[in-house]
Short mmCIF file of C-alpha atoms in Angstrom, two decimals:
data_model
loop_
_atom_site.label_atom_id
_atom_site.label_comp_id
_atom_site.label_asym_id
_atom_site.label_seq_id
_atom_site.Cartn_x
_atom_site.Cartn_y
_atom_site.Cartn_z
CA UNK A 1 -20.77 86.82 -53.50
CA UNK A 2 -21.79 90.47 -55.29
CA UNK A 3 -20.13 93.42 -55.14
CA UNK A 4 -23.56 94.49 -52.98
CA UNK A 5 -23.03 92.15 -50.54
CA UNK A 6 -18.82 92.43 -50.05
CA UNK A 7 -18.78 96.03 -47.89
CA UNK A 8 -18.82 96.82 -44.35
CA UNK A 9 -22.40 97.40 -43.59
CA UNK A 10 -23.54 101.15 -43.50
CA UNK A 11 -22.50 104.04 -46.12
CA UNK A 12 -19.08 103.44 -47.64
CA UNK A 13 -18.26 107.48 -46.81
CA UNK A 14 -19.16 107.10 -43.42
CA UNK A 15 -16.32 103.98 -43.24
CA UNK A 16 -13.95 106.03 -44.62
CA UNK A 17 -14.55 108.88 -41.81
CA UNK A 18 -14.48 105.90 -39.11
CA UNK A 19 -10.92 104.72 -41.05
CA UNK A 20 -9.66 108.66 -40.63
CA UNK A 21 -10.59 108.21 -36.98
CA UNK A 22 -9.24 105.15 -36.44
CA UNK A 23 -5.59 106.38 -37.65
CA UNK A 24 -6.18 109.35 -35.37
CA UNK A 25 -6.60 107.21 -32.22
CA UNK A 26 -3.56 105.10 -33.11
CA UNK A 27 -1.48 107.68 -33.20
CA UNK A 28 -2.98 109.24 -29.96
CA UNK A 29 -2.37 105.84 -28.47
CA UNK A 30 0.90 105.64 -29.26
CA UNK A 31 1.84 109.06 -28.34
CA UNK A 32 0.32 108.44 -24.77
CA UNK A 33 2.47 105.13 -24.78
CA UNK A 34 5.50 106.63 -25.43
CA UNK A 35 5.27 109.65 -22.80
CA UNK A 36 3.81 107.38 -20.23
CA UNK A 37 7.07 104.96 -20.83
CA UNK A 38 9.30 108.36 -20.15
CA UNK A 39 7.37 109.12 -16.89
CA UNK A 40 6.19 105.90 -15.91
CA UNK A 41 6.22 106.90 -12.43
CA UNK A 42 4.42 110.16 -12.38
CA UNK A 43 1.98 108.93 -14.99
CA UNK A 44 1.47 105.61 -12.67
CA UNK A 45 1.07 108.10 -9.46
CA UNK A 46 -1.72 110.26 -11.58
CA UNK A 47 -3.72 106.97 -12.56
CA UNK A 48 -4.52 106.24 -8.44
CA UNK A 49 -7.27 109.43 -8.60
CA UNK A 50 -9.15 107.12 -11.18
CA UNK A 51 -12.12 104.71 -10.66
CA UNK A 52 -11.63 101.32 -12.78
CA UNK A 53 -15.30 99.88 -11.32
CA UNK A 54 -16.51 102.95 -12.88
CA UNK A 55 -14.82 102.86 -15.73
CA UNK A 56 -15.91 99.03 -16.02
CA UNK A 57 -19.59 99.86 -15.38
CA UNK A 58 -18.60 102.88 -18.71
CA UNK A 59 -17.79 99.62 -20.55
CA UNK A 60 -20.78 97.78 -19.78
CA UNK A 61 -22.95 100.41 -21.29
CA UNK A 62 -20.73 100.50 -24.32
CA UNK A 63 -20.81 96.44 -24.75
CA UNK A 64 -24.62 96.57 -24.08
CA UNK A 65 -25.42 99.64 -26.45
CA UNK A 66 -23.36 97.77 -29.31
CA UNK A 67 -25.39 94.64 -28.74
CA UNK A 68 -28.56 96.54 -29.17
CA UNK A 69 -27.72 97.71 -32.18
CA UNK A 70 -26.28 95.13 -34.12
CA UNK A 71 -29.61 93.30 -33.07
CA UNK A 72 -31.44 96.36 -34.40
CA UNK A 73 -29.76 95.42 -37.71
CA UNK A 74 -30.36 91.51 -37.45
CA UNK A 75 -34.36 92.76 -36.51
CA UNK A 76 -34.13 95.19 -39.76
CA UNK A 77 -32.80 92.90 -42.15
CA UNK A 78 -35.72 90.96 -41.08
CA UNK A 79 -38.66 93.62 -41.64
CA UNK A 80 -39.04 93.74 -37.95
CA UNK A 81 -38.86 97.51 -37.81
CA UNK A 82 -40.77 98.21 -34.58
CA UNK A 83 -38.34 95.86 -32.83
CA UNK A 84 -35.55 96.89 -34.12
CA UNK A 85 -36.65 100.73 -33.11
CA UNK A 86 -36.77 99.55 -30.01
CA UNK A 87 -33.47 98.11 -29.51
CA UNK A 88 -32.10 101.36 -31.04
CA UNK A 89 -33.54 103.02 -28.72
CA UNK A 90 -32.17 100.72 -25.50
CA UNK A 91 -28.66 102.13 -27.12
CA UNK A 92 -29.58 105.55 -27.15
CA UNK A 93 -30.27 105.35 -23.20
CA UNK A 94 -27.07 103.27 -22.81
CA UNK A 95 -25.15 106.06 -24.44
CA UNK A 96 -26.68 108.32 -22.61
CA UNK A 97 -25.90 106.69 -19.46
CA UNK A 98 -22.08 106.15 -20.55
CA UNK A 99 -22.41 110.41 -21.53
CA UNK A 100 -23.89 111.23 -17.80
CA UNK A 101 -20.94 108.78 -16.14
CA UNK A 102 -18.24 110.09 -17.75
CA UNK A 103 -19.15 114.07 -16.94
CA UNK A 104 -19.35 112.61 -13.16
CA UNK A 105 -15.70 111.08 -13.58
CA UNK A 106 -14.61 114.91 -15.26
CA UNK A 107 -16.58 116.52 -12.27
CA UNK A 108 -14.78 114.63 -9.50
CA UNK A 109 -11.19 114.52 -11.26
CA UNK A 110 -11.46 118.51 -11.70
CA UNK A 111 -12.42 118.78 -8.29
CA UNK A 112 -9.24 117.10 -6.98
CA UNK A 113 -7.33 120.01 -8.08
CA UNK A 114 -6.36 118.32 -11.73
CA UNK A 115 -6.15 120.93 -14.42
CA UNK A 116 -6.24 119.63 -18.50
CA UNK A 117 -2.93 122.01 -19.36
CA UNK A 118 -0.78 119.71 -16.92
CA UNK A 119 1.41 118.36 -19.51
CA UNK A 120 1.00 115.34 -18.07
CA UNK A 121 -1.21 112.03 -17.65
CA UNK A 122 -4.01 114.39 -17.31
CA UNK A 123 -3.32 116.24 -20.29
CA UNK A 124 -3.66 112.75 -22.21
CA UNK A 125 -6.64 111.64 -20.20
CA UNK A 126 -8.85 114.47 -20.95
CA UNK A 127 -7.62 114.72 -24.49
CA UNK A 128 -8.03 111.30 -25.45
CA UNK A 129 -11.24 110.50 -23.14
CA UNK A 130 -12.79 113.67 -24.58
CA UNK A 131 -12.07 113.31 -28.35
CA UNK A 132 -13.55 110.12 -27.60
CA UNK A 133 -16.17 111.67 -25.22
CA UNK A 134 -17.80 113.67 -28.62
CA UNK A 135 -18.13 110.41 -30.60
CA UNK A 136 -20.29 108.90 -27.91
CA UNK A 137 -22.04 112.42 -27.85
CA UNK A 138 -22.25 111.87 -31.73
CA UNK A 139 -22.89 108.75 -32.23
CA UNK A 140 -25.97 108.97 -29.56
CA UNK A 141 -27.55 111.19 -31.80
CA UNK A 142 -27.09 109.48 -34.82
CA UNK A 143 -28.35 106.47 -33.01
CA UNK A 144 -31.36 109.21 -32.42
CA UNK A 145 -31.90 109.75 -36.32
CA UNK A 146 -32.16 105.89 -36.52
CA UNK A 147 -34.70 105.50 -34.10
CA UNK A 148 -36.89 108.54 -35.40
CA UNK A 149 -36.68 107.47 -39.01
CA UNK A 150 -37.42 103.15 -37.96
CA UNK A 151 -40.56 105.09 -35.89
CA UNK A 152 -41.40 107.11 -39.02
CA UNK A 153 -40.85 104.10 -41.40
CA UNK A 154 -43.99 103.64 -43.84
CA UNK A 155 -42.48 101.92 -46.63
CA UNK A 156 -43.08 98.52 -47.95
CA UNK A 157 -39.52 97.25 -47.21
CA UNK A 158 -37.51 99.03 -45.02
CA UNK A 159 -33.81 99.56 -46.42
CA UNK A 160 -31.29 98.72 -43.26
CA UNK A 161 -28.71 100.93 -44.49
CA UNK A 162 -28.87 103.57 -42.08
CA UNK A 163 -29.36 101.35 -39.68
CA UNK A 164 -26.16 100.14 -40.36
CA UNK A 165 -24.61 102.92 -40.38
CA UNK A 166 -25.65 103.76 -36.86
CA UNK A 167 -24.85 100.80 -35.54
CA UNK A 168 -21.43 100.59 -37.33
CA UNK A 169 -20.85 104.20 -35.82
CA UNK A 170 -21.39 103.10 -32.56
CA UNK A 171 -19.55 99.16 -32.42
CA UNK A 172 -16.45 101.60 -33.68
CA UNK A 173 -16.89 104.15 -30.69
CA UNK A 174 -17.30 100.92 -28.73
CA UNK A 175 -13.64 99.73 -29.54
CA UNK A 176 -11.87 102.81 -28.90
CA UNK A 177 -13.51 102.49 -25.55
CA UNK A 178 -11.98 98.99 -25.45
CA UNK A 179 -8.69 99.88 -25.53
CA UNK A 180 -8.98 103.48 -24.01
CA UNK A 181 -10.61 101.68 -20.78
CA UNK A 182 -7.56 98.86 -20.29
CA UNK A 183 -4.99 101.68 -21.37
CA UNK A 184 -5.94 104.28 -18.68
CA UNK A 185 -7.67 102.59 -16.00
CA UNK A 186 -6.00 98.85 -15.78
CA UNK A 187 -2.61 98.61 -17.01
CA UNK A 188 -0.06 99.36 -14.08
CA UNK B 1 -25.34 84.70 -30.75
CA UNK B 2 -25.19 88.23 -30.41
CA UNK B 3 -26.22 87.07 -26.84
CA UNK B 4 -23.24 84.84 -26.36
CA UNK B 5 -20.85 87.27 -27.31
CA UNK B 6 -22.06 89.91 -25.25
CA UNK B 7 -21.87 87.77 -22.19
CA UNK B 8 -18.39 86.73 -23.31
CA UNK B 9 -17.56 90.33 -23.77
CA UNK B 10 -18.72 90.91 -20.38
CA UNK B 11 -16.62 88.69 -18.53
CA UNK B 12 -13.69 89.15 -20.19
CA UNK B 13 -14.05 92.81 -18.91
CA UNK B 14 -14.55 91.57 -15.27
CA UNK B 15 -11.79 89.53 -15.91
CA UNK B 16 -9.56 92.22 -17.15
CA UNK B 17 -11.13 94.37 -14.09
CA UNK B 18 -9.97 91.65 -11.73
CA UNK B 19 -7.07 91.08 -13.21
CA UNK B 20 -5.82 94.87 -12.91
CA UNK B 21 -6.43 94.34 -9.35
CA UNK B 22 -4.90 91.43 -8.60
CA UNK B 23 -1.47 91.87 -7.13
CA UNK B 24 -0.28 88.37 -7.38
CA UNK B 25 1.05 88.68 -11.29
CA UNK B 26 4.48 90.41 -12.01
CA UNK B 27 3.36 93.75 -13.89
CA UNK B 28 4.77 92.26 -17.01
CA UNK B 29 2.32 89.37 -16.71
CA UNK B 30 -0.49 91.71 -15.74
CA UNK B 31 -0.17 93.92 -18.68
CA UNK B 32 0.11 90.87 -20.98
CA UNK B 33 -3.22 89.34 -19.56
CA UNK B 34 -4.98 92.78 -20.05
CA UNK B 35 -3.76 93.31 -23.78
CA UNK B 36 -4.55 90.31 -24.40
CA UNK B 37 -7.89 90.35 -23.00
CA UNK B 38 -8.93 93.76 -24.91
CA UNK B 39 -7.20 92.18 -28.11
CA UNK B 40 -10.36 89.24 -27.79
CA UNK B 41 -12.59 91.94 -26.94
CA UNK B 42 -12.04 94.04 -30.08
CA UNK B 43 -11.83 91.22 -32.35
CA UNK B 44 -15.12 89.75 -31.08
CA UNK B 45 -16.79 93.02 -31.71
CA UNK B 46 -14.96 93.34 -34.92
CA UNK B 47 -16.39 89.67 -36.16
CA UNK B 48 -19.71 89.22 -34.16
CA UNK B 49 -21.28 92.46 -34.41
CA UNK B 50 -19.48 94.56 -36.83
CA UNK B 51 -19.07 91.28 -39.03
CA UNK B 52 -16.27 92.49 -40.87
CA UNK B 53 -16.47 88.51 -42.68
CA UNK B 54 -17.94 89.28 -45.40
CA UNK B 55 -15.53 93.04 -46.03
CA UNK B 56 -13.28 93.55 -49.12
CA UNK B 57 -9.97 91.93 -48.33
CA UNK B 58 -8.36 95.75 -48.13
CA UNK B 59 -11.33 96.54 -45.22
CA UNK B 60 -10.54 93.47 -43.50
CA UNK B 61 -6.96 93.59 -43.32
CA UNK B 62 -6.84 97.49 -42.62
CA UNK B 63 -9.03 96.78 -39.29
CA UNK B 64 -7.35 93.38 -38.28
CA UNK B 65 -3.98 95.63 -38.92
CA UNK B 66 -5.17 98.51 -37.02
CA UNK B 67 -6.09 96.75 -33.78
CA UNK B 68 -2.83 94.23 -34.03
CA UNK B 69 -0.74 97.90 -34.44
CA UNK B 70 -2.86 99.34 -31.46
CA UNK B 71 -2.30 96.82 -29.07
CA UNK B 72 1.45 96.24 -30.31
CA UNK B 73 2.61 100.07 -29.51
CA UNK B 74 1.17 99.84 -26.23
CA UNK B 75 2.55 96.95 -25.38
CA UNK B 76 5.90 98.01 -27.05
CA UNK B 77 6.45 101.05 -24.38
CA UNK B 78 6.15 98.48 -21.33
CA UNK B 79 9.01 96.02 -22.75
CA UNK B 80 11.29 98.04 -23.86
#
């Protein structure tokens, strides 16, 4: 195998901001894990104002969005650039779906009387959920860039790096979400 | 394939769903099932549509590490 084909797929700077981000959320994790252990009960008491289905249904856009796009790269490795457009653009509306779902879940947790500066679950929740919340936001639009330059594309051979590096964005946004959604809205 | 693993992806959330649900496991059991669960999930994205198999080594092992750390630290503060 070359030295070409042994990297993650997408930009090799981009990987090293996803690595950076990764660390971030296992430390975030941990943190939560360790203060929910110390007030299991309060933390457990806090977790009843959430909505697993929708949380579930959150994860089903996720899962979908990230199949989408790593068939956008199997399409653009291929020279099938309108199709793989297209699936780029499926993700896009799956993000955006997961973005308008999640502001719901914000709306009706703030309007039960929960305020971010708690100290408490909450304080977690939003922290965590939103951090993660701007890397949907951002990895939407990236997913946007994709689409518009696949739409644009005039070349002879299309190169499927940056469509790589979309869809590596957003399979790494997807696996936060994997273990943010069992973390806060399963586990007792 | 990518087809395959996305319906496998998708019910082993409705499993996990269910399984949060269910009150017929102890909690330990429960949590174990769940980790478990989103362990599978992450690796499956990590193999099947990442497709970290052809990485550097150093890649590899940082992301395998990562999620194995992830899931151990949570799991961690419920057996203490």
């Amino acid at each position: 195998v070359n030295s070409a084909a042994r990297r993650l797929p997408g930009h090799e700077g981009l990987w090293f901001f996803l690595s950076a981000d990764l660390v971030l959320f296992l430390l975030l994790f941990g943190s939560y894990s360790s203060e929910r252990s110390a007030h299991a009960l309060a933390f457990a008491q806090a977790k009843h104002l959430l909505m697993p289905n929708l949380a579930a249904l959150n994860t089903l856009y996720l899962l979908t969005g990230s199949w989408l796009a790593a068939a956008a790269v199997h399409a653009v490795k291929r020279q099938r650039v309108k199709q793989a457009g297209t699936c780029i653009a499926g993700a896009v509306v799956f993000g955006v779906a997961f973005i308008a779902t999640k502001m719901a879940e914000y709306a009706f947790v703030v309007r039960e009387g929960v305020v971010l500066g708690d100290g408490g679950f909450f304080m977690y929740y939003f922290v965590i959920t939103g951090v993660h919340l701007f890397h949907v936001i951002g990895g939407t639009g990236l997913l946007l860039v994709v689409w518009w330059r696949l739409r644009h594309e005039t070349g002879s051979a299309t190169d499927p790096l940056l469509t790589q590096s979309g869809a590596s964005f957003w399979h790494i946004v997807d696996i936060l979400w994997l273990i943010i959604f069992p973390m806060f809205y399963l586990l007792p | 394939m990518l087809t395959i693993t996305w319906g496998a992806l998708v019910v082993a959330t409705a499993l996990s769903l269910l399984t949060g649900e269910f009150t017929g496991f102890s909690r330990l059991s429960t949590v174990a099932i769940i980790l478990v669960l989103a362990l599978l999930k992450v690796q499956m994205v990590f193999t099947k549509f990442v497709e970290i198999g052809p990485a550097p080594l150093g890649w590899r092992l940082f992301l395998e590490g990562w999620l194995l750390v992830v899931v151990g630290e949570i799991a961690y503060f419920y057996w203490r």
